[in-house]
PDB file of C-alpha atoms (C1' of nucleotides) in Angstrom:
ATOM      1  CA  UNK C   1    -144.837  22.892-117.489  1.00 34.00           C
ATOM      2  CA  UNK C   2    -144.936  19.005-116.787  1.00 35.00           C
ATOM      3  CA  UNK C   3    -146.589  18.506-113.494  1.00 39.00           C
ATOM      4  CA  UNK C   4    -144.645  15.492-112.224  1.00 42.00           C
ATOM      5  CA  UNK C   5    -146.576  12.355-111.715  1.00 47.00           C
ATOM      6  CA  UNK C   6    -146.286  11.941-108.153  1.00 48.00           C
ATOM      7  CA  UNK C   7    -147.395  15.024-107.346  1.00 47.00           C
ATOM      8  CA  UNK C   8    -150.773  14.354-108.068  1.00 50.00           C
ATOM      9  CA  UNK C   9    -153.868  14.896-105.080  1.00 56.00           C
ATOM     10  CA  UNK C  10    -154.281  11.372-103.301  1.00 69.00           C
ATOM     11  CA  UNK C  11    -151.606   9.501-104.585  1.00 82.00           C
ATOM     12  CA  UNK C  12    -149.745   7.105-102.290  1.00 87.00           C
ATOM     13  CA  UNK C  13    -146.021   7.041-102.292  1.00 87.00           C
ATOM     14  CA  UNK C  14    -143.788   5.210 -99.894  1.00 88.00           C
ATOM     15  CA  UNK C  15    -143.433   1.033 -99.430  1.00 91.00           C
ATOM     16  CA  UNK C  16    -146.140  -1.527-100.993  1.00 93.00           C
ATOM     17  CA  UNK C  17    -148.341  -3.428 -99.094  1.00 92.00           C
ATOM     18  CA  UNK C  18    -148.913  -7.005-100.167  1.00 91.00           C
ATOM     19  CA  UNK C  19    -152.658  -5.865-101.379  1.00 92.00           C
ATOM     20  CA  UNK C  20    -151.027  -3.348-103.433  1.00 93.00           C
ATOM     21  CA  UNK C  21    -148.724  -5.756-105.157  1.00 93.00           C
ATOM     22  CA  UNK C  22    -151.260  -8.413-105.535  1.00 93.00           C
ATOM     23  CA  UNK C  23    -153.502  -5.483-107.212  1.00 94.00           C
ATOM     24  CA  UNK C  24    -150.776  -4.843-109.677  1.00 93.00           C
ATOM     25  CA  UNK C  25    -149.780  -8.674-110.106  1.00 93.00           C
ATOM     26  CA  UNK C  26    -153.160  -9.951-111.432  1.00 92.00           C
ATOM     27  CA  UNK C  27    -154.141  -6.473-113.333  1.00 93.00           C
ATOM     28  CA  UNK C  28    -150.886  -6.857-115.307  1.00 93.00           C
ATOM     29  CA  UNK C  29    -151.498 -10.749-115.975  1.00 91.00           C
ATOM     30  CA  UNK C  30    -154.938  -9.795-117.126  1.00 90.00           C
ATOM     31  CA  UNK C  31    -154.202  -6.810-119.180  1.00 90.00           C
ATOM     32  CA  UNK C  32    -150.580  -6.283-119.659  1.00 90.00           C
ATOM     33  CA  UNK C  33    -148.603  -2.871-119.139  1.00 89.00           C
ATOM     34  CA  UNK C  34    -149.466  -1.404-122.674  1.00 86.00           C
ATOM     35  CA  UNK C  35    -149.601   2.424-120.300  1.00 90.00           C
ATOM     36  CA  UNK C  36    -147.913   2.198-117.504  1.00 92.00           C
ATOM     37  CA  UNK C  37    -149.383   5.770-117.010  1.00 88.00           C
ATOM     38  CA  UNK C  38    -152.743   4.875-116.888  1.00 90.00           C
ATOM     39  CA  UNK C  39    -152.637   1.688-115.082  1.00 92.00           C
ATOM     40  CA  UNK C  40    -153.020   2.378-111.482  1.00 91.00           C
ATOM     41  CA  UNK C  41    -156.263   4.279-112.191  1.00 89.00           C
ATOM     42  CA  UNK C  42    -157.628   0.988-114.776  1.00 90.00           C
ATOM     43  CA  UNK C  43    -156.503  -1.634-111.742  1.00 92.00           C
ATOM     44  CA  UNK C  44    -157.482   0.888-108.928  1.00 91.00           C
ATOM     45  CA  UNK C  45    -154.379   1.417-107.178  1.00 92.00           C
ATOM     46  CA  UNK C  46    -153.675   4.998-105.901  1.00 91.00           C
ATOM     47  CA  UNK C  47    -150.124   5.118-107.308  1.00 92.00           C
ATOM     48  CA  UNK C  48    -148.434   7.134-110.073  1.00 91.00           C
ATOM     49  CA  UNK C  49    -147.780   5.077-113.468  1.00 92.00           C
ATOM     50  CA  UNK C  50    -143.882   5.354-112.804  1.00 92.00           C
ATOM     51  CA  UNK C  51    -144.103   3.823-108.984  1.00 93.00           C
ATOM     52  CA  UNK C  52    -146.350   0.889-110.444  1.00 94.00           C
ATOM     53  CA  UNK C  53    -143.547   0.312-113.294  1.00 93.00           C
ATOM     54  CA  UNK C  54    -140.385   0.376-111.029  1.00 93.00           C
ATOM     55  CA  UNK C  55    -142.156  -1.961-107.721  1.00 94.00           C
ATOM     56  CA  UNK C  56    -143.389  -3.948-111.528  1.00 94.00           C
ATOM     57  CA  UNK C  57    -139.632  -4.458-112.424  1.00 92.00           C
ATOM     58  CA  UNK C  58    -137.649  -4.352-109.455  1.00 91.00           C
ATOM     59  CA  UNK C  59    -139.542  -6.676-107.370  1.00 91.00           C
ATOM     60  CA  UNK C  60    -142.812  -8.249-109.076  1.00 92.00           C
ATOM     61  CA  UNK C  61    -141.992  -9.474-111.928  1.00 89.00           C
ATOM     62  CA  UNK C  62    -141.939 -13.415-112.321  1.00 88.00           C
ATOM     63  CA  UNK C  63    -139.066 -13.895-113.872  1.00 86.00           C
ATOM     64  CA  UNK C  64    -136.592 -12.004-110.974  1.00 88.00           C
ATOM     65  CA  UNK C  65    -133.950 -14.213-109.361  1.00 85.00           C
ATOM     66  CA  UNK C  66    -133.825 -13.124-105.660  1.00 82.00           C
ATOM     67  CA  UNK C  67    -131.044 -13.837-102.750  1.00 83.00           C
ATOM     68  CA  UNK C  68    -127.597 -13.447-102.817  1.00 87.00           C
ATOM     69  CA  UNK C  69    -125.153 -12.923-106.158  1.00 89.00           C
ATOM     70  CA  UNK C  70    -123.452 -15.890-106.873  1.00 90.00           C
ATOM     71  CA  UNK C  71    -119.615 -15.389-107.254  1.00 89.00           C
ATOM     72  CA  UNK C  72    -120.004 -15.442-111.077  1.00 90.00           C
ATOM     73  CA  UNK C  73    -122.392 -12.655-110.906  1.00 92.00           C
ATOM     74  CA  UNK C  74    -120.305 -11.071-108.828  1.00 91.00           C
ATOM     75  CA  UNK C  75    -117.395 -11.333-111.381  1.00 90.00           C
ATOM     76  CA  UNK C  76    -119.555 -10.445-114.034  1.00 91.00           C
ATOM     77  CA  UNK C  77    -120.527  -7.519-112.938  1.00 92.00           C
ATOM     78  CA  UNK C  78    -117.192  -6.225-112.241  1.00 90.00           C
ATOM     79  CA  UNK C  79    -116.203  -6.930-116.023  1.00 90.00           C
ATOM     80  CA  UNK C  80    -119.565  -5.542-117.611  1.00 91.00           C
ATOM     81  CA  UNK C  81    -119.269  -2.694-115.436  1.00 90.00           C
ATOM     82  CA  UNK C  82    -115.130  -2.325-116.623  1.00 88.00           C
ATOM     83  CA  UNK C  83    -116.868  -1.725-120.213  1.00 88.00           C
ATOM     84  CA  UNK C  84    -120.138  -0.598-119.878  1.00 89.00           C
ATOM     85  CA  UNK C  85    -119.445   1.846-116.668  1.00 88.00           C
ATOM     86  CA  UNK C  86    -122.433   2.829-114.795  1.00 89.00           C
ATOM     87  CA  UNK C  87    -124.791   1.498-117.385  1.00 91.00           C
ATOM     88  CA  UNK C  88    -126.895  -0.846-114.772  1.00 92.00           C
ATOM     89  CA  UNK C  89    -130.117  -1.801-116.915  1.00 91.00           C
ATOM     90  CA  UNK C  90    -127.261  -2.505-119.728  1.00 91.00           C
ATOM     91  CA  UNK C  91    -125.356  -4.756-117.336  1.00 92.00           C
ATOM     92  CA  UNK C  92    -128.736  -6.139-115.831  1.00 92.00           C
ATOM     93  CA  UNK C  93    -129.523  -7.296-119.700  1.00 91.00           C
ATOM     94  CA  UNK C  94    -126.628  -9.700-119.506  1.00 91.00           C
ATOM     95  CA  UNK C  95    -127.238 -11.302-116.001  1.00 91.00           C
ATOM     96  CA  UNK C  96    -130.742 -12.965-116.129  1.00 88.00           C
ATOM     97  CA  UNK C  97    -133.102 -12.254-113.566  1.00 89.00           C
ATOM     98  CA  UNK C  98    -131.538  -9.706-111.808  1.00 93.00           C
ATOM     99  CA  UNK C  99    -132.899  -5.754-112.341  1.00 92.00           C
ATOM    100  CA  UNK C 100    -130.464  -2.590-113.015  1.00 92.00           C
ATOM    101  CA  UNK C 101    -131.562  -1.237-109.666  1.00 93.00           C
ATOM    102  CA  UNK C 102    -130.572  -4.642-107.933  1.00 93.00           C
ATOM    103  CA  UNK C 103    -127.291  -4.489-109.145  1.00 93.00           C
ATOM    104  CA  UNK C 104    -126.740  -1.281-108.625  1.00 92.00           C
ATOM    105  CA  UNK C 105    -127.632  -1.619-105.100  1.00 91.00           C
ATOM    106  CA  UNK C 106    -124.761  -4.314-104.875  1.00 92.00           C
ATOM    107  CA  UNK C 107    -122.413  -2.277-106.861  1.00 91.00           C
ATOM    108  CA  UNK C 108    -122.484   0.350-103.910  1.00 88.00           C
ATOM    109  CA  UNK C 109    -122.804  -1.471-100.949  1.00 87.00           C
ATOM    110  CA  UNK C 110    -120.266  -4.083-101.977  1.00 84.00           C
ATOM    111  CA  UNK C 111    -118.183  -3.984-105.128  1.00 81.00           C
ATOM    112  CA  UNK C 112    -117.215  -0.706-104.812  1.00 74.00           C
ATOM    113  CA  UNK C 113    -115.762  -1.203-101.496  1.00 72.00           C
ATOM    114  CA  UNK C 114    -113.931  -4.047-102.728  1.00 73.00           C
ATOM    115  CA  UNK C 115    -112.215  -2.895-105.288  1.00 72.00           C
ATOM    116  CA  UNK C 116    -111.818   0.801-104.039  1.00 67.00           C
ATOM    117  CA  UNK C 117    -109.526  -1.689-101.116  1.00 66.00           C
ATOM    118  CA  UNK C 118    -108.261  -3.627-103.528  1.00 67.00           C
ATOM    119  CA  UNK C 119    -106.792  -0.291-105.571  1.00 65.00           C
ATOM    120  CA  UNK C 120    -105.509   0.720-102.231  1.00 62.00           C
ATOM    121  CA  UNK C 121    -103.619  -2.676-102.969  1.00 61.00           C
ATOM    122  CA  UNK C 122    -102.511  -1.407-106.640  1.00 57.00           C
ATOM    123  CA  UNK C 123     -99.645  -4.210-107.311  1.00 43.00           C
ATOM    124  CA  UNK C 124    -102.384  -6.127-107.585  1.00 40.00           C
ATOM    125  CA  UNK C 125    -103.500  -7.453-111.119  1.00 44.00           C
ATOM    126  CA  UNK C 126    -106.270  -9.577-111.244  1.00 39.00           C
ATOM    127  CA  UNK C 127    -107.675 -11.345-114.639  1.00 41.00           C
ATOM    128  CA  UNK C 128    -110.324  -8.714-114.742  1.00 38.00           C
ATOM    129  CA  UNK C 129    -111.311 -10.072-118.309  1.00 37.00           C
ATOM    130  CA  UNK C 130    -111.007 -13.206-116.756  1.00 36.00           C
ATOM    131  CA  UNK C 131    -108.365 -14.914-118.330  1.00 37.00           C
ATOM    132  CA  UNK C 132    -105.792 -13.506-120.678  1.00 35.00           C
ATOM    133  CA  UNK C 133    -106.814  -9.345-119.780  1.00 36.00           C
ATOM    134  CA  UNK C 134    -104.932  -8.784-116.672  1.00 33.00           C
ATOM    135  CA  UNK C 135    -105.737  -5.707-115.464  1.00 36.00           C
ATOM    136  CA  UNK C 136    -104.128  -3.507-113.522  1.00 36.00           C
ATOM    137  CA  UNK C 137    -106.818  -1.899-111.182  1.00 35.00           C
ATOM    138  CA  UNK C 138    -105.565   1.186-110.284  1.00 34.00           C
ATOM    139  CA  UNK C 139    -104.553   1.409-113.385  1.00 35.00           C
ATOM    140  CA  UNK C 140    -106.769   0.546-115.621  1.00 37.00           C
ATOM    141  CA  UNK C 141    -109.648   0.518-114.163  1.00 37.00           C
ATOM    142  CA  UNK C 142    -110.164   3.894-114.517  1.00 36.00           C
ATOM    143  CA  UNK C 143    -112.189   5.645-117.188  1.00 36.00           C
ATOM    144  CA  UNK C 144    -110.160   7.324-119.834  1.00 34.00           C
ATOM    145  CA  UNK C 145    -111.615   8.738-123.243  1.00 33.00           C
ATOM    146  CA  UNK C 146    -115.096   8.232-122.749  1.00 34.00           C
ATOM    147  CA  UNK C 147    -117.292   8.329-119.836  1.00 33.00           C
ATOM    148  CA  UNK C 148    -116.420   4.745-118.003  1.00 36.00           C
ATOM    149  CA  UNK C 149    -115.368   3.144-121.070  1.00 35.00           C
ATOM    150  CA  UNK C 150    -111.969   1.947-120.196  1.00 34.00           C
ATOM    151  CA  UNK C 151    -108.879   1.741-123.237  1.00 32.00           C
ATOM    152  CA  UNK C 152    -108.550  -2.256-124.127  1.00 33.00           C
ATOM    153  CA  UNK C 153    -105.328  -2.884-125.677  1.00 29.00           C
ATOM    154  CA  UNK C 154    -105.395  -2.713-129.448  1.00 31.00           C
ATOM    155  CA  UNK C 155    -104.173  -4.307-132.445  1.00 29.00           C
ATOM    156  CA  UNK C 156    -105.864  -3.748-135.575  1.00 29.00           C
ATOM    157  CA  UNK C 157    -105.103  -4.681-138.808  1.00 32.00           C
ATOM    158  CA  UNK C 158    -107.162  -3.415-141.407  1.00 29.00           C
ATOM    159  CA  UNK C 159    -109.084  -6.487-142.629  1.00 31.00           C
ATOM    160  CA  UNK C 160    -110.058  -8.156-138.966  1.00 30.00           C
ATOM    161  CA  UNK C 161    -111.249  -6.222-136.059  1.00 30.00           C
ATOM    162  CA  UNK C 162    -108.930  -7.015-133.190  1.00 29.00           C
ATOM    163  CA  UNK C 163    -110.267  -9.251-130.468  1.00 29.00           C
ATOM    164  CA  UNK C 164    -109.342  -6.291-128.524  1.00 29.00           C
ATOM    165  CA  UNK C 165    -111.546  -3.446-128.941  1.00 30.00           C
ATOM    166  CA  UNK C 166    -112.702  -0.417-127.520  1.00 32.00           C
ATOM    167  CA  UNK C 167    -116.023  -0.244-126.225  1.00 34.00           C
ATOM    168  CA  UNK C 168    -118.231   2.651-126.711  1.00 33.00           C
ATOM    169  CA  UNK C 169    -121.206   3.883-126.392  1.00 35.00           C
ATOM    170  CA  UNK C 170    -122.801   4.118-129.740  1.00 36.00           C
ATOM    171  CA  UNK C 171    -125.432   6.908-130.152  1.00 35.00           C
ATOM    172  CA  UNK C 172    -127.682   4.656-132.349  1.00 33.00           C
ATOM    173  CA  UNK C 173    -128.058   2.056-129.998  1.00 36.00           C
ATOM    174  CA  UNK C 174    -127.985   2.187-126.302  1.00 35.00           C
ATOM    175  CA  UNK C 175    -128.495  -1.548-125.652  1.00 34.00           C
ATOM    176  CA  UNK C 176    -126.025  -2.872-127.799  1.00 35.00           C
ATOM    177  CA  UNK C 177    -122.289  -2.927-127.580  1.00 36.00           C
ATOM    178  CA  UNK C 178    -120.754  -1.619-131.005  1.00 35.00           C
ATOM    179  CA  UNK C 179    -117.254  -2.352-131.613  1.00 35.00           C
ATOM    180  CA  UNK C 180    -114.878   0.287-133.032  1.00 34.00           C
ATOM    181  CA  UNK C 181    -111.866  -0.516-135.271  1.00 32.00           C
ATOM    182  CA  UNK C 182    -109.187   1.588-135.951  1.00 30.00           C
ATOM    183  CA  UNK C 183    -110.795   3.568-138.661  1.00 30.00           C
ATOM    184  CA  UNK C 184    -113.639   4.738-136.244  1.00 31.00           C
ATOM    185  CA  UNK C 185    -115.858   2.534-137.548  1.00 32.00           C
ATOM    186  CA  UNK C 186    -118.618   1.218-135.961  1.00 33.00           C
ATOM    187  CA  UNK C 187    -119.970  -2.294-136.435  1.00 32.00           C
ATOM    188  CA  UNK C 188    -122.952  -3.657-134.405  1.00 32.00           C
ATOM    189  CA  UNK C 189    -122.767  -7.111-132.829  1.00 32.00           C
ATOM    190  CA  UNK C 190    -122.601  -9.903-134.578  1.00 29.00           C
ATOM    191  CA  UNK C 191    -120.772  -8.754-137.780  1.00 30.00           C
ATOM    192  CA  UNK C 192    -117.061  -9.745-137.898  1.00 30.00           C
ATOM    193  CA  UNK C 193    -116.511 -10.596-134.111  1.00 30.00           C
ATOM    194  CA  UNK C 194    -118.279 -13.989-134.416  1.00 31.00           C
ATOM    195  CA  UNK C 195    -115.958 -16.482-133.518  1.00 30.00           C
ATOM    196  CA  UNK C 196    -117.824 -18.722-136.590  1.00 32.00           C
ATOM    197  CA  UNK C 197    -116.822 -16.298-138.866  1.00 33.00           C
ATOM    198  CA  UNK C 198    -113.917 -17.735-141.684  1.00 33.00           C
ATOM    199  CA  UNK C 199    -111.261 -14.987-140.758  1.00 36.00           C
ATOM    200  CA  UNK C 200    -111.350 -15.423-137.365  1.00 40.00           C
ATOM    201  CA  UNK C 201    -109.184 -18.015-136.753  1.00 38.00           C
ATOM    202  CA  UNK C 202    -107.171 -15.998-134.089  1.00 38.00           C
ATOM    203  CA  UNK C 203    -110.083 -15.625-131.597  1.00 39.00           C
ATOM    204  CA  UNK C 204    -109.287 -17.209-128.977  1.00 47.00           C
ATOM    205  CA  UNK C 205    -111.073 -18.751-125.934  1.00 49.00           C
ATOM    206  CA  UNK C 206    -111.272 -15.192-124.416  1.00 51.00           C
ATOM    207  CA  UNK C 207    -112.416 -13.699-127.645  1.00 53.00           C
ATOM    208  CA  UNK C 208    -115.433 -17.051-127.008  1.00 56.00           C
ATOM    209  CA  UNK C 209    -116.100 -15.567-123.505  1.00 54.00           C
ATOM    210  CA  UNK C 210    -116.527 -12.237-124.498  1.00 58.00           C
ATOM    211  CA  UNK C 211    -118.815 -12.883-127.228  1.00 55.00           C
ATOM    212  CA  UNK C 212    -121.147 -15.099-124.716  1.00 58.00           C
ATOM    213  CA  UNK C 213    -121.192 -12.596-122.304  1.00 56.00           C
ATOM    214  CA  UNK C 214    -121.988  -9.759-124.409  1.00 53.00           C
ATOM    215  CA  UNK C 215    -123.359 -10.882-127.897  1.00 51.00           C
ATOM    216  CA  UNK C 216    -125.290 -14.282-127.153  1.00 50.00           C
ATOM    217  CA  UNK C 217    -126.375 -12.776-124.395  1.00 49.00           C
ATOM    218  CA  UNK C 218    -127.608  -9.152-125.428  1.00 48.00           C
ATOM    219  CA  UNK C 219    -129.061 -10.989-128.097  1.00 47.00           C
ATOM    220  CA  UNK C 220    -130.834 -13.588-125.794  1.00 46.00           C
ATOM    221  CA  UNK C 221    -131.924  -9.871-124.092  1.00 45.00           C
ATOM    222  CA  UNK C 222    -132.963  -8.624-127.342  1.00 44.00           C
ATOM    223  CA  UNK C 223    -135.031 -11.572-128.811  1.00 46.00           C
ATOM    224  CA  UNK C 224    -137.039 -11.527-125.366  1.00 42.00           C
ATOM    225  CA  UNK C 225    -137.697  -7.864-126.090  1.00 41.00           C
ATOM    226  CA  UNK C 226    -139.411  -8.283-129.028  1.00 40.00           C
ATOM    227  CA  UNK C 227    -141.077 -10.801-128.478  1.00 38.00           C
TER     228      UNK C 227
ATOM    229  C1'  DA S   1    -131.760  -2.414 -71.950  1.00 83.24           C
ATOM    230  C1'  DA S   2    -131.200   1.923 -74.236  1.00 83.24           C
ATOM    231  C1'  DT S   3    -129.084   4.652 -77.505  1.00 83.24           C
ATOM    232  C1'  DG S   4    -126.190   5.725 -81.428  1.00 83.24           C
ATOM    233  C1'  DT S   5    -124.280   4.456 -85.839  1.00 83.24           C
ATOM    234  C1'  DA S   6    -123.677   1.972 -90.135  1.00 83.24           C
ATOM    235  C1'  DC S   7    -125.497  -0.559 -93.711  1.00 83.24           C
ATOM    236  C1'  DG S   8    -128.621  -2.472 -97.247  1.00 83.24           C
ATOM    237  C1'  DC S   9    -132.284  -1.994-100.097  1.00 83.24           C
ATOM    238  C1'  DA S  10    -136.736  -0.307-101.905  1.00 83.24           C
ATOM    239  C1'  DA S  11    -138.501   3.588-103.702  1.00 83.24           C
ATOM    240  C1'  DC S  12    -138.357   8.296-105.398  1.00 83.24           C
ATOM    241  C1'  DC S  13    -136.740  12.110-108.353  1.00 83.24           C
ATOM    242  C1'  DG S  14    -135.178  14.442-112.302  1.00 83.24           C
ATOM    243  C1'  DC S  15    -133.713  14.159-116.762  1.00 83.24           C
ATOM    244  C1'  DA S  16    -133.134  12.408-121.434  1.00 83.24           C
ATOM    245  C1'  DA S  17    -134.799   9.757-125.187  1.00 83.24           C
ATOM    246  C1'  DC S  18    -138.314   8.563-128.069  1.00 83.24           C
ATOM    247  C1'  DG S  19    -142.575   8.381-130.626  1.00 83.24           C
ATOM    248  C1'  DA S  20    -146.911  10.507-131.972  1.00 83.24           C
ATOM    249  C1'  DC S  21    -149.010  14.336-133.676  1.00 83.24           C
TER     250       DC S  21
ATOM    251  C1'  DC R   1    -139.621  20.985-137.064  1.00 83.24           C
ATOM    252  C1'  DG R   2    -141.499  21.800-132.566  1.00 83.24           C
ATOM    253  C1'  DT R   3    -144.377  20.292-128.810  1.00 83.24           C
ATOM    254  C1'  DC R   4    -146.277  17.044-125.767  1.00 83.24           C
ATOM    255  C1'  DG R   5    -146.867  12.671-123.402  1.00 83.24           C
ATOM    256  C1'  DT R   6    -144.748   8.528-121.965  1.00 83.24           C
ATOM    257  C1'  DT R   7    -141.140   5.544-120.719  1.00 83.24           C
ATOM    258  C1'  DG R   8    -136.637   4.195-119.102  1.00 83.24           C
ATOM    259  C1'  DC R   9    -132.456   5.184-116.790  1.00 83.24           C
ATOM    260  C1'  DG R  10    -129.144   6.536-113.266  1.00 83.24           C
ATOM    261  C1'  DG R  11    -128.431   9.063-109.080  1.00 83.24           C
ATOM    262  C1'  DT R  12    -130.078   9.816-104.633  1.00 83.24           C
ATOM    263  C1'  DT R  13    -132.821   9.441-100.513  1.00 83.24           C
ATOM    264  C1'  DG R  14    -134.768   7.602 -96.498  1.00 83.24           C
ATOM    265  C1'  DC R  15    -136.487   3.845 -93.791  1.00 83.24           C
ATOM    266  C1'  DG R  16    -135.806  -0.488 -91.412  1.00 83.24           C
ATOM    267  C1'  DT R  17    -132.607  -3.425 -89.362  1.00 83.24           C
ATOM    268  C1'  DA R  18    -128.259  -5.098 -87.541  1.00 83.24           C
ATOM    269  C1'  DC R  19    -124.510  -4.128 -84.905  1.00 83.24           C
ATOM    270  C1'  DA R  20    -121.641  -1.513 -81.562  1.00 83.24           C
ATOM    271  C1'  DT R  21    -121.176   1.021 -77.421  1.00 83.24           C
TER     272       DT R  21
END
DNA sequence: AATGTACGCAACCGCAACGAC
DNA sequence: CGTCGTTGCGGTTGCGTACAT
């Protein structure tokens, strides 16, 4: 039986104090976060591993954009979220500088309330995709086949993947969008869906925004991962 | 001014995934 | 292949504050 980390004698829970955080700021620019788990003891802080990660990337990091969502974040979120449901750190991968917990803070207090009021409204369609998916939100909106995933219309012929595709949640990669054709087929990002790509001469501009919102982004996600 | 209520957000909890052994 | 330790994720909680009465 795991004894869960919190639970150990003398360890602090609740809010930070600004020692606390300065603590954990200049340990991790010193030393990195190699073990999270046995951090708080190296840098002295009476706090469980997990509690020193989450205040690390929810609030101290450098590279978090605080204040207000912009209206494009805003919109954004409401599309990634159409595809990639409740997947926050997923959605947070595609909007720089904000955290999974961040936006799914906003996603409660505000988003949800807006559209749940705006499905109350159901004649209205609003270019959920942006520009050429209108969406019906009452309609559409709502998960079908998979978990949150909702249907995209389809048309596939056999040699191009339609620009409209069916997002799912592919077992082998949790980070990455995978597109499935009509075969079942799964094909990571980046294969035929590039707009550069010879045979895709019928992507369109909306085919261009989806691939910078999910591919050049996740990508721009991924290269900062490994790195 | 005092009290009650609603809201927003930081932090916690439990679980699943993953890698090492 | 199973077990264990660690990390990451999503759901939930609870505190502080703003607002209403």
């Amino acid at each position: 039986m795991r004894v869960p980390c919190c639970e150990h004698m003398g360890q602090k829970k609740g809010p930070w104090t600004p020692e606390e955080d300065q603590i954990l700021i200049s340990y991790i620019r010193k030393y990195g976060h190699d073990n999270w788990r046995a951090l708080p003891k190296q840098a002295g802080l009476l706090r469980c591993g997990k509690s020193c990660r989450l205040r690390w990337t929810n609030y101290l990091r450098p590279d978090i954009k605080r204040g207000n969502f912009s209206r494009e974040e805003e919109e954004n979120i409401i599309k990634l979220h159409q595809i990639l449901g409740n997947r926050w750190s997923a959605i947070a991968t595609r909007l720089p500088g904000r955290t999974d917990n961040e936006i799914k803070n906003f996603w409660h207090t505000h988003l949800k309330k807006k559209l749940q009021h705006i499905q109350l409204n159901n004649d209205i369609t609003i270019n959920a995709c942006t520009k050429s998916f209108p969406v019906n939100l009452s309609r559409d909106l709502i998960p079908q086949n998979s978990v949150h995933a909702p249907m995209l219309p389809q048309k596939v012929n056999e040699n191009s993947y339609s620009p409209v595709v069916k997002a799912t949640r592919p077992p082998e990669d949790d980070h990455m969008i995978s597109f499935q054709n009509a075969q079942g087929m799964h094909r990571k990002h980046g294969a035929s869906l590039s707009p550069r790509d010879d045979d895709n001469s019928h992507i369109n501009e909306d085919m261009e925004f989806w691939f910078n919102l999910f591919i050049k982004a996740g990508d721009q996600s991924q290269n900062k991962l490994e790195k």
